[in-house]
Structure formats: structure tokens, C-alpha cells
Coordinates of N, CA, C and O in Angstrom, one line a residue:
X247 N 7.1 -14.1 19.1 CA 7.4 -12.7 19.2 C 7.2 -12.2 17.8 O 7.2 -12.5 16.7
X248 N 6.6 -11.1 18.0 CA 6.2 -9.9 16.9 C 7.2 -9.1 16.5 O 7.9 -8.2 17.3
X249 N 7.6 -9.1 15.3 CA 8.6 -8.1 14.8 C 8.1 -6.8 14.7 O 6.9 -6.6 14.5
X250 N 9.0 -5.9 15.1 CA 8.7 -4.4 14.9 C 8.5 -4.0 13.6 O 9.6 -4.2 12.9
X251 N 7.6 -3.3 13.2 CA 7.4 -3.0 11.7 C 8.8 -2.0 11.5 O 9.2 -1.2 12.4
X252 N 8.9 -2.0 10.0 CA 10.1 -1.2 9.6 C 10.0 0.5 9.9 O 11.2 1.1 10.1
X253 N 8.9 0.8 9.9 CA 8.6 2.4 10.0 C 7.6 2.5 11.2 O 6.6 3.0 11.0
X254 N 8.1 2.1 12.3 CA 7.2 2.1 13.6 C 7.3 3.5 14.2 O 8.4 3.9 14.4
X255 N 6.1 4.1 14.6 CA 6.0 5.5 15.1 C 5.0 5.5 16.2 O 3.8 5.7 15.6
X256 N 5.2 5.0 17.5 CA 4.1 4.8 18.5 C 3.8 5.9 19.0 O 4.5 7.0 19.5
X257 N 2.4 6.4 19.2 CA 2.0 7.5 19.9 C 1.0 6.8 20.9 O 0.2 5.9 20.6
X258 N 1.1 7.1 22.3 CA 0.3 6.7 23.3 C -1.1 7.4 23.3 O -1.0 8.7 23.1
X259 N -2.1 6.8 23.6 CA -3.4 7.6 23.7 C -3.3 8.7 24.7 O -4.0 9.8 24.3
X260 N -2.6 8.6 25.6 CA -2.6 9.6 26.8 C -1.8 10.9 26.2 O -2.0 11.8 26.9
X261 N -1.2 10.7 25.2 CA -0.4 11.9 24.5 C -1.3 12.8 23.6 O -0.9 13.7 23.1
X262 N -2.5 12.0 23.1 CA -3.2 12.8 22.1 C -4.2 13.7 22.7 O -4.1 15.1 22.2
X263 N -4.9 13.9 23.6 CA -5.7 14.8 24.3 C -6.9 15.0 23.7 O -7.3 14.5 22.6
X264 N -7.7 16.2 23.7 CA -9.1 16.2 23.4 C -8.9 17.1 22.0 O -10.1 17.4 21.3
X265 N -8.0 18.0 21.8 CA -7.8 18.9 20.7 C -7.0 18.1 19.5 O -6.2 17.5 19.8
X266 N -7.2 18.5 18.3 CA -6.5 18.1 17.1 C -5.1 18.2 17.4 O -4.7 19.3 17.9
X267 N -4.3 17.1 16.9 CA -2.8 17.2 17.0 C -2.2 17.0 15.7 O -2.6 15.9 15.0
X268 N -1.6 17.9 15.2 CA -0.9 17.8 13.9 C 0.6 17.3 14.1 O 1.1 17.5 15.1
X269 N 1.1 16.9 13.0 CA 2.6 16.2 12.9 C 3.0 15.9 11.6 O 2.1 15.8 10.6
X270 N 4.3 15.7 11.6 CA 4.7 15.1 10.3 C 5.7 13.9 10.6 O 6.2 13.8 11.7
X271 N 5.8 12.8 9.7 CA 6.7 11.9 9.9 C 7.5 11.7 8.6 O 6.8 12.1 7.4
X272 N 8.8 11.5 8.6 CA 9.6 11.2 7.6 C 10.4 10.0 7.8 O 11.0 9.9 8.8
X273 N 10.4 9.0 6.9 CA 11.1 7.8 7.0 C 12.7 7.9 6.8 O 13.1 8.7 5.8
X274 N 13.5 7.4 7.8 CA 14.9 7.4 7.5 C 15.4 6.6 6.3 O 14.5 5.8 5.9
X275 N 16.7 6.8 6.0 CA 17.1 5.8 4.9 C 17.1 4.3 5.2 O 16.8 3.5 4.3
X276 N 17.4 3.9 6.4 CA 17.2 2.6 6.9 C 15.8 2.1 6.7 O 15.4 1.0 6.2
X277 N 14.9 3.0 7.3 CA 13.6 2.5 7.1 C 13.0 2.4 5.6 O 12.1 1.5 5.3
X278 N 13.4 3.3 4.8 CA 13.1 3.3 3.4 C 13.6 2.0 2.8 O 12.9 1.3 2.1
X279 N 14.7 1.6 3.1 CA 15.5 0.5 2.5 C 14.6 -0.8 2.9 O 14.3 -1.8 2.1
X280 N 14.3 -0.8 4.1 CA 13.5 -2.1 4.7 C 12.1 -2.1 4.2 O 11.6 -3.2 4.0
X281 N 11.5 -0.8 4.1 CA 10.1 -0.7 3.6 C 10.2 -1.3 1.9 O 9.4 -2.1 1.5
X282 N 11.2 -0.9 1.2 CA 11.5 -1.4 -0.1 C 11.5 -2.8 -0.2 O 10.8 -3.5 -1.1
X283 N 12.3 -3.4 0.8 CA 12.4 -4.7 0.7 C 11.2 -5.4 1.0 O 10.8 -6.6 0.4
X284 N 10.5 -5.1 2.0 CA 9.0 -5.6 2.4 C 8.3 -5.6 1.3 O 7.5 -6.5 0.9
X285 N 8.0 -4.4 0.6 CA 7.2 -4.4 -0.4 C 7.6 -4.9 -1.8 O 6.9 -4.6 -2.7
X286 N 8.8 -5.3 -1.9 CA 9.4 -5.8 -3.2 C 9.5 -4.7 -4.3 O 9.2 -5.0 -5.3
X287 N 10.1 -3.6 -3.7 CA 10.3 -2.4 -4.7 C 11.8 -2.3 -4.9 O 12.4 -2.5 -4.0
X288 N 12.0 -1.9 -6.1 CA 13.5 -1.5 -6.1 C 14.1 -0.6 -5.2 O 15.2 -0.9 -4.9
X289 N 13.6 0.5 -5.0 CA 13.8 1.7 -4.1 C 12.7 2.5 -3.8 O 11.8 2.9 -4.4
X290 N 12.8 2.9 -2.5 CA 12.0 4.2 -2.0 C 13.0 5.1 -1.7 O 13.9 5.0 -0.9
X291 N 12.9 6.2 -2.2 CA 13.7 7.4 -2.0 C 13.2 8.3 -0.9 O 14.1 8.7 -0.1
X292 N 11.9 8.5 -1.0 CA 11.4 9.3 0.3 C 10.1 8.8 0.7 O 9.3 8.2 -0.3
X293 N 9.5 9.2 1.9 CA 8.3 8.7 2.3 C 8.2 9.8 3.6 O 8.8 9.7 4.5
X294 N 7.1 10.7 3.2 CA 6.7 11.7 4.2 C 5.3 11.8 4.4 O 4.5 11.6 3.4
X295 N 4.8 12.1 5.6 CA 3.3 12.4 5.7 C 3.3 13.5 6.9 O 4.1 13.7 7.7
X296 N 2.2 14.2 6.5 CA 1.7 15.2 7.3 C 0.4 14.8 7.9 O -0.5 14.3 6.9
X297 N 0.0 14.9 9.0 CA -1.2 14.3 9.7 C -2.0 15.2 10.7 O -1.3 16.0 11.2
X298 N -3.3 14.7 10.9 CA -3.8 15.3 12.1 C -4.5 13.9 12.8 O -5.1 13.1 12.1
X299 N -4.3 14.0 14.2 CA -5.0 13.0 15.1 C -6.1 13.8 15.9 O -5.9 14.9 16.3
X300 N -7.1 13.0 16.0 CA -8.3 13.8 16.6 C -9.1 12.5 17.4 O -9.4 11.7 16.8
X301 N -9.0 12.7 18.7 CA -9.5 11.7 19.5 C -11.1 11.8 19.5 O -11.8 12.9 19.7
X302 N -11.9 10.7 19.3 CA -13.4 10.6 19.4 C -13.7 9.8 20.5 O -13.0 9.3 21.1
X303 N -15.0 9.5 20.5 CA -15.5 8.7 21.6 C -15.2 7.2 21.5 O -14.7 6.8 22.6
X304 N -15.2 6.5 20.3 CA -14.8 5.3 20.2 C -13.6 5.0 19.3 O -13.4 4.0 18.8
X305 N -13.0 6.1 18.8 CA -12.2 5.9 17.8 C -11.3 7.2 17.9 O -11.4 8.1 18.2
X306 N -9.9 7.0 17.1 CA -9.1 8.0 17.0 C -9.0 8.4 15.5 O -8.7 7.4 14.6
X307 N -9.2 9.6 14.9 CA -9.1 9.9 13.6 C -7.7 10.2 13.3 O -6.9 10.9 14.0
X308 N -7.3 9.6 12.1 CA -5.9 9.9 11.6 C -6.1 10.2 10.2 O -6.4 9.2 9.3
X309 N -5.8 11.6 9.9 CA -6.0 11.7 8.2 C -4.8 12.7 8.0 O -4.1 13.3 8.8
X310 N -4.7 12.8 6.6 CA -3.6 13.7 6.1 C -3.3 13.3 4.6 O -4.2 12.8 4.1
X311 N -1.8 13.4 4.5 CA -1.4 13.1 3.2 C -0.1 12.6 3.2 O 0.8 13.2 4.0
X312 N 0.2 11.7 2.4 CA 1.6 11.1 2.3 C 2.2 11.3 1.0 O 1.4 11.5 -0.1
X313 N 3.4 11.4 0.9 CA 4.2 11.7 -0.5 C 5.3 10.8 -0.5 O 5.9 10.6 0.6
X314 N 5.5 10.1 -1.6 CA 6.5 9.2 -1.7 C 7.3 9.4 -3.0 O 6.4 9.3 -4.1
X315 N 8.4 9.2 -3.3 CA 9.4 9.1 -4.3 C 9.9 7.7 -4.3 O 10.5 7.3 -3.4
X316 N 9.6 6.8 -5.4 CA 10.1 5.4 -5.2 C 10.1 4.8 -6.6 O 9.7 5.4 -7.7
X317 N 10.6 3.6 -6.7 CA 10.7 2.9 -8.0 C 9.9 1.6 -8.0 O 9.7 1.1 -6.9
X318 N 9.1 1.3 -9.0 CA 8.3 0.2 -9.3 C 8.9 -0.6 -10.3 O 9.7 0.1 -11.4
X319 N 8.8 -1.9 -10.4 CA 9.1 -2.8 -11.7 C 7.6 -2.7 -12.6 O 6.6 -3.1 -12.1
X320 N 7.9 -2.4 -13.7 CA 7.1 -2.6 -14.9 C 6.6 -4.2 -14.9 O 7.6 -5.0 -14.9
X321 N 5.3 -4.3 -15.0 CA 4.4 -5.8 -15.0 C 4.7 -6.2 -16.3 O 4.6 -7.5 -16.6
X322 N 5.3 -5.6 -17.3 CA 5.2 -6.1 -18.8 C 6.8 -6.3 -19.0 O 7.1 -7.4 -19.4
X323 N 7.6 -5.3 -18.6 CA 9.0 -5.4 -19.0 C 10.0 -5.8 -17.9 O 11.3 -6.4 -18.3
X324 N 9.5 -5.7 -16.7 CA 10.4 -6.0 -15.7 C 11.4 -4.8 -15.1 O 12.0 -4.9 -14.2
X325 N 11.2 -3.6 -16.0 CA 12.3 -2.8 -15.9 C 11.8 -1.8 -14.6 O 10.6 -1.7 -14.5
X326 N 12.8 -1.1 -14.0 CA 12.4 -0.2 -12.7 C 12.2 1.0 -13.5 O 12.8 1.7 -14.5
X327 N 11.0 1.8 -12.8 CA 10.8 3.3 -13.3 C 10.5 3.9 -12.2 O 9.9 3.6 -11.1
X328 N 10.7 5.3 -12.1 CA 10.6 6.1 -11.1 C 9.1 6.8 -11.1 O 8.5 7.0 -12.0
X329 N 8.4 6.8 -9.9 CA 6.9 7.4 -9.7 C 7.0 8.2 -8.4 O 7.8 8.2 -7.6
X330 N 6.1 9.3 -8.5 CA 5.9 9.8 -7.3 C 4.4 9.7 -6.7 O 3.4 10.1 -7.7
X331 N 4.2 9.3 -5.7 CA 2.9 9.2 -5.0 C 2.6 10.2 -4.2 O 3.3 10.6 -3.4
X332 N 1.2 10.6 -4.2 CA 0.8 11.6 -3.3 C -0.6 11.1 -3.0 O -1.5 11.0 -4.0
X333 N -0.9 10.8 -1.8 CA -2.1 10.1 -1.4 C -2.6 10.8 -0.1 O -2.0 10.7 0.8
X334 N -4.1 10.9 -0.1 CA -4.7 11.2 1.0 C -5.1 10.0 1.8 O -5.3 9.2 1.3
X335 N -5.0 10.3 2.9 CA -5.6 9.0 4.1 C -6.6 9.7 5.1 O -6.5 10.7 5.6
X336 N -7.5 8.7 5.3 CA -8.4 9.0 6.6 C -8.7 7.7 7.1 O -9.5 7.0 6.7
X337 N -8.1 7.4 8.3 CA -8.0 6.2 8.9 C -8.7 6.4 10.2 O -8.4 7.4 11.1
X338 N -9.3 5.3 10.8 CA -9.8 5.4 12.1 C -9.2 4.0 12.8 O -9.4 3.1 12.5
X339 N -8.5 4.6 14.2 CA -7.9 3.7 15.1 C -9.1 3.2 15.9 O -9.7 4.1 16.5
X340 N -9.3 2.1 16.1 CA -10.3 1.5 17.0 C -9.8 0.6 17.9 O -8.8 -0.2 17.6
X341 N -10.3 0.4 19.1 CA -9.9 -0.7 20.1 C -9.8 -1.9 19.5 O -10.9 -2.3 18.8
X342 N -9.0 -2.8 20.0 CA -8.6 -4.2 19.5 C -10.1 -5.0 20.3 O -10.2 -4.7 21.3
X343 N -10.8 -5.6 19.4 CA -11.8 -6.3 20.1 C -11.9 -7.7 19.7 O -11.4 -8.3 18.8
X344 N -12.4 -8.3 20.8 CA -12.4 -9.9 20.5 C -13.6 -10.2 19.7 O -14.8 -9.8 19.8
X345 N -13.4 -10.7 18.3 CA -14.4 -11.0 17.3 C -14.9 -12.3 17.6 O -14.1 -13.2 17.5
X346 N -16.1 -12.4 18.0 CA -16.9 -13.6 18.2 C -16.8 -14.4 16.5 O -17.0 -13.7 15.7
X347 N -16.7 -15.8 16.8 CA -16.6 -16.3 15.3 C -15.5 -16.0 14.4 O -15.7 -15.7 13.1
X348 N -14.3 -15.7 14.9 CA -13.2 -15.2 14.1 C -12.6 -15.9 13.0 O -12.1 -15.6 12.0
X349 N -13.2 -17.4 13.1 CA -12.9 -18.3 11.9 C -13.8 -18.1 10.9 O -13.4 -18.8 9.8
X350 N -14.8 -17.5 11.2 CA -15.9 -17.4 10.1 C -15.4 -16.3 9.2 O -14.7 -15.5 9.3
X351 N -15.7 -16.2 7.9 CA -15.5 -15.1 6.9 C -16.1 -14.0 7.3 O -17.3 -13.9 7.7
X352 N -15.6 -12.9 7.3 CA -15.9 -11.5 7.7 C -16.2 -10.7 6.5 O -15.1 -10.4 5.6
X353 N -17.2 -10.0 6.3 CA -17.4 -9.1 5.0 C -17.2 -7.8 5.5 O -17.7 -7.2 6.5
X354 N -16.3 -7.1 4.8 CA -15.7 -5.8 5.2 C -16.7 -4.7 4.4 O -17.1 -4.9 3.2
X355 N -17.2 -3.8 5.1 CA -17.7 -2.6 4.4 C -16.9 -1.7 4.0 O -15.7 -1.6 4.4
X356 N -17.4 -0.4 3.2 CA -16.4 0.5 2.8 C -15.6 1.3 3.9 O -14.5 1.5 4.0
X357 N -16.7 1.6 4.9 CA -16.1 2.2 6.1 C -15.2 1.2 6.8 O -14.1 1.8 7.3
X358 N -15.4 -0.1 7.0 CA -14.4 -0.9 7.7 C -13.3 -1.2 7.1 O -12.0 -1.5 7.7
X359 N -12.8 -0.6 5.9 CA -11.6 -0.9 5.1 C -10.5 0.2 5.6 O -9.3 -0.1 5.4
X360 N -11.0 1.1 6.2 CA -10.2 2.3 6.7 C -10.0 2.1 8.2 O -9.7 3.3 8.7
X361 N -10.1 1.0 8.7 CA -9.8 0.8 10.2 C -8.8 0.2 10.5 O -8.5 -0.7 9.9
X362 N -8.1 0.5 11.5 CA -6.9 -0.3 12.0 C -7.1 -0.3 13.6 O -7.4 0.7 14.2
X363 N -6.9 -1.7 14.0 CA -7.2 -1.9 15.6 C -6.0 -1.7 16.2 O -4.9 -1.7 15.7
X364 N -6.2 -1.0 17.5 CA -4.9 -1.0 18.3 C -5.2 -1.6 19.6 O -6.3 -1.8 20.1
X365 N -4.2 -1.8 20.3 CA -4.1 -2.2 21.9 C -3.1 -1.7 22.6 O -2.2 -1.0 22.2
X366 N -3.1 -2.0 23.9 CA -2.1 -1.5 24.9 C -2.0 0.2 25.0 O -1.0 0.6 25.2
X367 N -3.2 0.6 24.6 CA -3.2 2.2 24.6 C -2.2 3.0 23.8 O -1.8 4.1 24.1
X368 N -1.9 2.3 22.5 CA -0.9 2.9 21.8 C -1.3 2.6 20.3 O -1.9 1.6 20.0
X369 N -1.0 3.7 19.5 CA -1.2 3.6 18.0 C 0.3 3.6 17.2 O 1.0 4.4 17.7
X370 N 0.3 2.7 16.2 CA 1.6 2.9 15.3 C 1.2 3.8 14.0 O 0.6 3.1 13.1
X371 N 1.6 4.8 14.3 CA 1.3 5.9 13.0 C 1.9 5.4 12.0 O 1.8 5.6 10.6
X372 N 3.4 5.0 12.0 CA 4.3 4.8 10.7 C 3.8 3.5 10.1 O 3.7 3.5 8.7
X373 N 3.4 2.5 10.9 CA 2.8 1.4 10.2 C 1.7 1.7 9.5 O 1.3 1.2 8.3
X374 N 0.7 2.5 10.0 CA -0.5 2.9 9.1 C -0.1 3.7 8.0 O -0.7 3.5 6.8
X375 N 1.0 4.4 8.0 CA 1.4 5.1 6.8 C 2.0 4.1 5.7 O 1.8 4.1 4.5
X376 N 2.9 3.2 6.4 CA 3.4 2.2 5.5 C 2.3 1.4 4.8 O 2.4 1.1 3.4
X377 N 1.2 1.0 5.5 CA 0.1 0.1 4.7 C -0.5 1.0 3.6 O -0.9 0.7 2.8
X378 N -0.7 2.4 4.1 CA -1.4 3.4 3.0 C -0.6 3.4 2.0 O -1.2 3.5 0.7
X379 N 0.8 3.4 2.2 CA 1.6 3.6 0.8 C 1.3 2.3 0.1 O 1.4 2.3 -1.2
X380 N 1.6 1.3 0.6 CA 1.3 -0.1 -0.1 C 0.0 -0.2 -0.7 O 0.0 -0.6 -2.2
X381 N -1.0 0.2 -0.2 CA -2.2 0.1 -0.9 C -2.6 1.1 -2.1 O -3.2 1.0 -2.9
X382 N -1.5 2.2 -2.0 CA -1.8 3.2 -3.0 C -1.0 2.8 -4.4 O -1.1 3.3 -5.5
X383 N 0.1 1.8 -4.3 CA 0.8 1.2 -5.3 C -0.1 0.7 -6.4 O -1.1 -0.2 -6.0
X384 N 0.1 0.7 -7.7 CA -0.4 0.0 -8.7 C -0.2 -1.3 -8.6 O 1.0 -1.6 -8.6
X385 N -1.2 -2.2 -8.7 CA -1.1 -3.7 -8.6 C -0.2 -4.1 -9.9 O 0.5 -5.4 -9.8
X386 N -0.4 -3.9 -11.0 CA 0.1 -4.2 -12.2 C 0.6 -2.9 -12.7 O 0.3 -2.4 -14.0
X387 N 1.9 -2.3 -12.3 CA 2.5 -1.1 -13.0 C 3.0 -1.3 -14.3 O 3.6 -2.1 -14.7
X388 N 2.8 -0.2 -15.0 CA 3.3 -0.1 -16.4 C 4.1 1.0 -16.5 O 3.9 2.1 -16.5
X389 N 5.4 0.5 -17.1 CA 6.5 1.6 -17.2 C 6.7 2.3 -18.3 O 5.6 2.1 -19.4
X390 N 7.2 3.2 -18.9 CA 7.3 4.0 -20.0 C 7.4 3.0 -21.2 O 6.9 3.6 -22.4
X391 N 8.1 1.9 -21.2 CA 8.2 1.2 -22.4 C 7.1 0.0 -22.6 O 7.2 -0.9 -23.4
X392 N 6.2 -0.1 -21.7 CA 5.2 -1.2 -21.6 C 4.4 -1.3 -23.0 O 4.4 -2.4 -23.2
X393 N 3.9 -0.4 -23.3 CA 3.2 -0.5 -24.5 C 3.9 -0.8 -25.7 O 3.4 -1.7 -26.5
X394 N 5.1 -0.5 -25.9 CA 6.0 -1.0 -27.0 C 6.3 -2.4 -26.9 O 6.0 -3.1 -27.8
X395 N 6.7 -2.7 -25.8 CA 7.0 -4.2 -25.5 C 5.8 -5.0 -25.8 O 5.8 -6.2 -26.3
X396 N 4.7 -4.5 -25.3 CA 3.5 -5.5 -25.3 C 3.0 -5.7 -26.6 O 2.7 -6.7 -26.9
X397 N 3.1 -4.6 -27.5 CA 2.8 -4.9 -28.8 C 3.5 -5.9 -29.6 O 3.2 -6.6 -30.4
X398 N 5.0 -5.7 -29.3 CA 6.0 -6.6 -29.9 C 5.8 -8.3 -29.4 O 6.0 -8.9 -30.2
X399 N 5.6 -8.4 -28.0 CA 5.6 -9.6 -27.4 C 4.5 -10.4 -27.2 O 4.3 -11.7 -27.1
X400 N 3.3 -9.5 -26.9 CA 2.2 -10.1 -26.4 C 1.2 -10.5 -27.4 O 1.0 -9.7 -28.2
X401 N 0.4 -11.4 -27.2 CA -0.7 -11.8 -28.3 C -1.9 -10.8 -28.0 O -2.2 -10.4 -27.0
X402 N -2.6 -10.6 -29.0 CA -3.8 -9.7 -29.0 C -4.7 -10.6 -28.3 O -4.8 -11.7 -28.1
X403 N -6.1 -10.0 -28.0 CA -7.2 -10.7 -27.3 C -7.7 -11.7 -28.3 O -8.0 -12.9 -27.9
X404 N -7.7 -11.5 -29.4 CA -8.3 -12.6 -30.5 C -7.3 -13.7 -30.5 O -7.7 -14.8 -30.6
X405 N -6.0 -13.5 -30.6 CA -5.0 -14.7 -30.5 C -4.9 -15.4 -29.2 O -4.6 -16.5 -29.3
X406 N -5.3 -14.6 -28.1 CA -5.0 -15.2 -26.9 C -6.5 -15.7 -26.5 O -6.3 -16.7 -25.5
X407 N -7.6 -15.5 -26.8 CA -9.0 -15.9 -26.5 C -9.1 -17.4 -26.8 O -8.4 -18.2 -27.5
X408 N -10.2 -18.0 -26.4 CA -10.6 -19.5 -26.4 C -10.5 -19.9 -28.1 O -10.1 -20.8 -28.4
X409 N -11.0 -18.9 -28.9 CA -11.1 -19.5 -30.2 C -9.7 -19.1 -31.1 O -9.4 -19.6 -32.1
X410 N -8.9 -18.3 -30.4 CA -7.3 -18.2 -30.8 C -6.6 -19.4 -31.1 O -6.0 -19.7 -32.1
X411 N -6.8 -20.2 -30.0 CA -6.2 -21.6 -30.2 C -6.7 -22.4 -31.2 O -5.9 -22.7 -31.9
X412 N -7.9 -22.5 -31.4 CA -8.6 -23.3 -32.4 C -8.3 -22.7 -33.8 O -7.8 -23.4 -34.7
X413 N -8.1 -21.3 -34.0 CA -7.7 -20.8 -35.2 C -6.3 -21.0 -35.6 O -5.9 -21.4 -36.5
X414 N -5.4 -21.1 -34.5 CA -4.1 -21.5 -34.8 C -4.0 -22.8 -35.3 O -3.1 -23.3 -36.0
X415 N -4.7 -23.9 -34.7 CA -4.7 -25.1 -35.1 C -5.1 -25.3 -36.5 O -4.6 -26.2 -37.1
X416 N -6.2 -24.7 -36.8 CA -6.9 -24.6 -38.2 C -5.9 -24.3 -39.2 O -5.5 -24.9 -40.3
X417 N -4.9 -23.3 -38.9 CA -3.9 -22.9 -39.9 C -2.8 -23.9 -39.9 O -2.0 -24.0 -41.0
X418 N -2.7 -25.0 -38.9 CA -1.7 -25.9 -39.1 C -2.2 -27.2 -39.8 O -1.4 -27.9 -40.2
X419 N -3.4 -27.4 -40.0 CA -4.0 -28.3 -40.9 C -3.6 -28.4 -42.2 O -3.5 -27.3 -42.8
X420 N -3.4 -29.5 -42.8 CA -3.0 -29.6 -44.2 C -4.2 -29.2 -45.3 O -5.1 -29.2 -45.0

């Protein structure tokens, strides 16, 4: 059984039509809480997206902009700090395809990284927005006190490098 994503907003292909369709999505408090838990964030206060859907021959274009106010934990201090994300997105929904040799390693091209497969004639716009939000997060966020704490607690490159260990041993010799 597949769990329904926290921020699921399904659009059926039959609802899209041949002209561009615009819309907005906003996550509820419950969806924000569940997304924060999924992404291991202290809190997501808002998540809003304005988008355009445009049907093409073999794909559905999904583009727009998301905005989110959230908290991340500093990778140096562990303290939570507030950030505001504003991220443009340009995603292509493509039909789910049986991939031959699915056990083999697949190399993604730059264009392939912005594709999301769909099936059953429906797209999940909310999940696409959630994934875009996650990819926009800094992998090693640095809070406002990170530089001060890093200078106090962390070793310099010279101390931490391969010769730093030898130098430390040399200082301990009689």
C-alpha cells in the first residue's frame, strides 16, 4: 500500500485542456506539520505556489514559483533559524514508462532531472511542489552564529589535514 503524500493535490489530465491553466496551491497547517516532519525541519510556517500547467504532445509542463517560510537547523550549532525560500520551478510531467534494464544504473541528464513520471491519467502537483521545496533547501545550512561557533570549536584546515595529525604528534614528543 502506497501512502498518500502529505501535500497531495491531484489534477486529472482530462481537466487540463489545450490552453494554459494557472492556479495556486497553499499548504494547510496539518500539511505543513507533516512536511516538516518528513523533511526533518523544526517548522514550516508557509508553503505557497503559483503555477501554470500546459499540455504538450508527450508531456505536461508545470512551471511557476514557490515561496516558503520555514526553519532549518544549523549544521554547525544545531540551532534553529528562520529562512524564506523563493524558488522558480520548471517541471515536465511525463507518462510512466517501463524502463528496460531498470536494475542497471541510469545516468540522468540535466533535462532529465526536472521530470516527474505520472500514471493513471493524473498528476500530483502538491508532491511536485514538496519535492521542489526539499531540493531548494541548503544541504548544510549555516545559521547566524555558525561562523563564531566554528572559529571557537572547529579545527582549521591545517590542524585537520593529514599533516596536522603528524604535527600534533611531533609536539608531544620529548
